[in-house]
Every structure is written in structure tokens, then in C-alpha cells.
Coordinates of C-alpha atoms and ligand atoms in Angstrom, one line a residue:
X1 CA -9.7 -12.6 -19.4
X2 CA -11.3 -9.7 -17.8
X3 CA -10.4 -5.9 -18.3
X4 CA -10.2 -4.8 -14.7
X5 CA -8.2 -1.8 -12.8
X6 CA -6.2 -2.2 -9.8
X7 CA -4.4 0.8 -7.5
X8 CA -0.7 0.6 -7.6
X9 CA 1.9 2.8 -5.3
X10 CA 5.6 3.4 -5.6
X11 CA 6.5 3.7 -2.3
X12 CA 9.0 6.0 -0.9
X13 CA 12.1 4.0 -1.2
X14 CA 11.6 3.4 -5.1
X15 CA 10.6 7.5 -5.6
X16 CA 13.9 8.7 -3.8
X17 CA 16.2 5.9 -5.9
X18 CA 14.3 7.9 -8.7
X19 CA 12.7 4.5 -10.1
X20 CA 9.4 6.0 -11.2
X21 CA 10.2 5.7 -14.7
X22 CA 11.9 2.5 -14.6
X23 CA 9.2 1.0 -12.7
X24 CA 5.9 2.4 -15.3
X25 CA 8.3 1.0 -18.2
X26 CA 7.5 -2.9 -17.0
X27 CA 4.0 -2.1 -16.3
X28 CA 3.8 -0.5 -19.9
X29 CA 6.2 -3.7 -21.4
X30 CA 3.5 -5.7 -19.7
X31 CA 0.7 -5.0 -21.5
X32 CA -0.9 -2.3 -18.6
X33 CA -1.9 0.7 -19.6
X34 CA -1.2 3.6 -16.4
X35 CA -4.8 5.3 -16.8
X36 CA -4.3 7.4 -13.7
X37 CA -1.4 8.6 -12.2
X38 CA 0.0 11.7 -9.4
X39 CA 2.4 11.6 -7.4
X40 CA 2.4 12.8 -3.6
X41 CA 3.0 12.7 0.3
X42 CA 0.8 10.6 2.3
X43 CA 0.4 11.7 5.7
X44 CA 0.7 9.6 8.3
X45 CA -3.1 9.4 9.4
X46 CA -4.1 8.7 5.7
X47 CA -1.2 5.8 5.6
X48 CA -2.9 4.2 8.7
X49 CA -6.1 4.8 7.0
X50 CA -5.0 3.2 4.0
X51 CA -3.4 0.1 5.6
X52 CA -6.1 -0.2 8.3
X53 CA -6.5 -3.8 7.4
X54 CA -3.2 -4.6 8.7
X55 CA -3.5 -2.6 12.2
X56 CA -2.6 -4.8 15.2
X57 CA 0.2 -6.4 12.9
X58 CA 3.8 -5.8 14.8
X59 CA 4.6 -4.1 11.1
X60 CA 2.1 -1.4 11.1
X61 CA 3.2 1.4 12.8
X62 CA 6.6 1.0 11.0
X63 CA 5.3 0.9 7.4
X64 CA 3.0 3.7 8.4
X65 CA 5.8 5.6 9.2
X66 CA 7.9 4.5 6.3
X67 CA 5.0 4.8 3.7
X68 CA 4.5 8.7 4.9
X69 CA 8.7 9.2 4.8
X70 CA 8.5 10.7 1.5
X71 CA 6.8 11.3 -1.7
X72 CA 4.5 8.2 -3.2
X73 CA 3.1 7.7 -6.9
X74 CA -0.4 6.5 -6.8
X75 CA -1.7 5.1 -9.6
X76 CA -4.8 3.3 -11.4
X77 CA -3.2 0.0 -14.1
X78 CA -5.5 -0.9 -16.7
X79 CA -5.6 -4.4 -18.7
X80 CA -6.4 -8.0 -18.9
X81 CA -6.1 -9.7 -15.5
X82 CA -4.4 -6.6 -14.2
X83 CA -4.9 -7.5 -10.1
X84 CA -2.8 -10.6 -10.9
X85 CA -0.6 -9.3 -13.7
X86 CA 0.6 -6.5 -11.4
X87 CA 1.6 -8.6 -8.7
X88 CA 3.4 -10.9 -11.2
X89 CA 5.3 -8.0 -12.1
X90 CA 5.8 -6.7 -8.7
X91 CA 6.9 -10.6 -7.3
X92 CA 6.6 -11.9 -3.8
X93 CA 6.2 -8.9 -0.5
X94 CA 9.7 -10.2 0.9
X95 CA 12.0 -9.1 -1.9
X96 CA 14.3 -12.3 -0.5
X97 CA 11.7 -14.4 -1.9
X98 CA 10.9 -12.4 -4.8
X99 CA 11.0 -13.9 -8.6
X100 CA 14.2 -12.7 -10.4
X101 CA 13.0 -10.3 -12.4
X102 CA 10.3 -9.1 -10.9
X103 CA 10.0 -5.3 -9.5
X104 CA 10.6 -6.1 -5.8
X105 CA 13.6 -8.4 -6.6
X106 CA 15.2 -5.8 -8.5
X107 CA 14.7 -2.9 -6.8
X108 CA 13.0 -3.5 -3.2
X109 CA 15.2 -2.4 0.2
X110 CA 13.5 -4.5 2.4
X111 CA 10.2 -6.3 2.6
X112 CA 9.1 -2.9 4.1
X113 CA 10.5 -0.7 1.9
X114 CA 9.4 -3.0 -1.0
X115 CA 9.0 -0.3 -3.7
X116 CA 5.4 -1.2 -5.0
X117 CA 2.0 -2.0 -3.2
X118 CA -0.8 -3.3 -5.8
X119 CA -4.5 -4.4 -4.8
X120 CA -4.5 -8.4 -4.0
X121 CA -8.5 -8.7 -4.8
X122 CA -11.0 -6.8 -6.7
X123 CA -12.8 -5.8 -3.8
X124 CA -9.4 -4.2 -2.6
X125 CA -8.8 -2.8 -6.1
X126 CA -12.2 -0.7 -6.0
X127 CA -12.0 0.5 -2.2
X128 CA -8.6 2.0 -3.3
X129 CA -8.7 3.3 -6.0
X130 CA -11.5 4.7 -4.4
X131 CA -9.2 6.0 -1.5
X132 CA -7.3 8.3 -4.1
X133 CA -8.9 8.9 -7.2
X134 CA -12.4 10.6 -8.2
X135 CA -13.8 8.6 -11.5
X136 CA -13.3 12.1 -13.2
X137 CA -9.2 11.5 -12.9
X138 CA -9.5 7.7 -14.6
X139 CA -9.2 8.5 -17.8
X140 CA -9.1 4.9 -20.0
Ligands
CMP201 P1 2.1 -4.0 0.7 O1 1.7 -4.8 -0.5 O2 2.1 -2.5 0.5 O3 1.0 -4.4 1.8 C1 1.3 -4.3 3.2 C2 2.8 -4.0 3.4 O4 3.3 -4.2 4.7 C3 3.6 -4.8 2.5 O5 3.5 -4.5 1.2 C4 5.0 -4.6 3.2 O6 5.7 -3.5 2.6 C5 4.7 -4.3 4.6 N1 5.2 -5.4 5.5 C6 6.2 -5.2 6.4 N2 6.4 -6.3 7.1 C7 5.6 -7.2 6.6 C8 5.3 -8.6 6.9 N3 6.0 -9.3 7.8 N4 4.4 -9.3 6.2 C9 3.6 -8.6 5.2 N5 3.8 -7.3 4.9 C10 4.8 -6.6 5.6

């Protein structure tokens, strides 16, 4: 299997329940190694720059506004088959239909307010990681 990277967020929901921890300790327990992490406030132009590929969906002005509601933790996960093993930990977008177990069954709000975003492609993986991190803050 591949080494590869892929660009995780705790989104705002997860970060005021205090989950940041709690959330990095599965990631770790999986076998991911967090080789890039800070925590911040997206604005609301750099949230619509960041999900650009979803404007034009009824949900993007609300998750734009959700996903610049509070502080986020952007981060770079590290390890075998990481694009997919992240978003076996994270489980399905709609918490409802979520795996037990899995981040957004345990902790997601709504399917908005879902606690975690991670890269869906390799492509996507490089573009944002890209979006938030200079190669100087990767440290592996
Ligand atoms: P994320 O993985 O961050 O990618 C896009 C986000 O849009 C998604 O998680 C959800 O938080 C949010 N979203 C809100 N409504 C929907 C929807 N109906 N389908 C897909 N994503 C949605």
C-alpha cells in the first residue's frame, strides 16, 4: 500500500465540544501519524475558497458560514492508504448513516456540522494541503 498524505479538519462543532484530542487519538490508534498540525479561524472568503468545488450546491453558503463559526484544526495524516483510512475513520458525511464507531457517528451534530473533513482523492489531498501548509511545516 502506498504512503501518502491527505489534509484533515476538525471543524468547528468538534473544536468547541473540545474533541481535538479525542479525535487525533483514533487517527494515532489507526496507524496515522499527524505530521502537520495548527489550529485556526477560517474566514469566510477562504471557507468558500476552500469548498469552491461544491458552490451552486443549496448547502454551500450554510457550511461556509458554519465552517468560519469558529476555530478549525487543519492538519496533514501520514500513513499507508491514508486518503482511504481517514475516511474509514471519519465514516459516512451524514452522521445518520455513519458506521458505529466511526468519528462522525460518535461525535458529528449534523451532516453539516460533521466534525471532520478529509481529502476524498489524491488530487484533492495535494491541492489542500497545498491550501494550508508550506512543505517547510510537513515535518514526516
Ligand atoms: P466535507 O467532507 O467537509 O465536504 C463538504 C461538506 O459539505 C460535507 O463534509 C458536509 O459537512 C457539508 N454538507 C452539508 N450538506 C451536505 C449534503 N447534503 N451533501 C454533502 N455534503 C453536505
Amino acid at each position: 500500500m502506498p504512503v501518502e498524505r491527505t489534509l484533515s479538519i476538525i471543524k468547528p462543532d468538534a473544536t468547541r465540544r473540545n474533541l481535538t484530542g479525542r479525535i487525533n487519538a483514533r487517527f494515532e490508534a489507526a496507524g496515522l501519524r499527524l505530521v502537520a498540525q495548527k489550529r485556526l479561524s477560517l474566514t469566510r472568503a477562504a471557507a468558500e475558497q476552500f469548498y469552491r468545488v461544491h458552490a451552486g450546491r443549496p448547502f454551500f453558503a450554510p457550511l461556509c458560514a458554519f465552517m468560519s463559526s469558529g476555530p478549525v484544526v487543519v492538519q496533514v495524516l501520514e500513513g499507508e492508504d491514508a486518503i482511504a483510512r481517514n475516511r474509514a475513520i471519519m465514516g459516512a458525511t451524514d452522521p445518520a448513516k455513519a458506521e458505529k464507531g466511526t468519528i462522525r457517528a460518535d461525535f458529528a451534530e449534523s451532516i453539516e456540522a460533521n466534525s471532520a473533513h478529509g481529502s476524498d482523492s489524491p488530487e484533492t489531498a495535494a491541492q489542500e494541503i497545498a491550501f494550508f501548509f508550506s512543505a517547510l511545516e510537513i515535518v514526516g
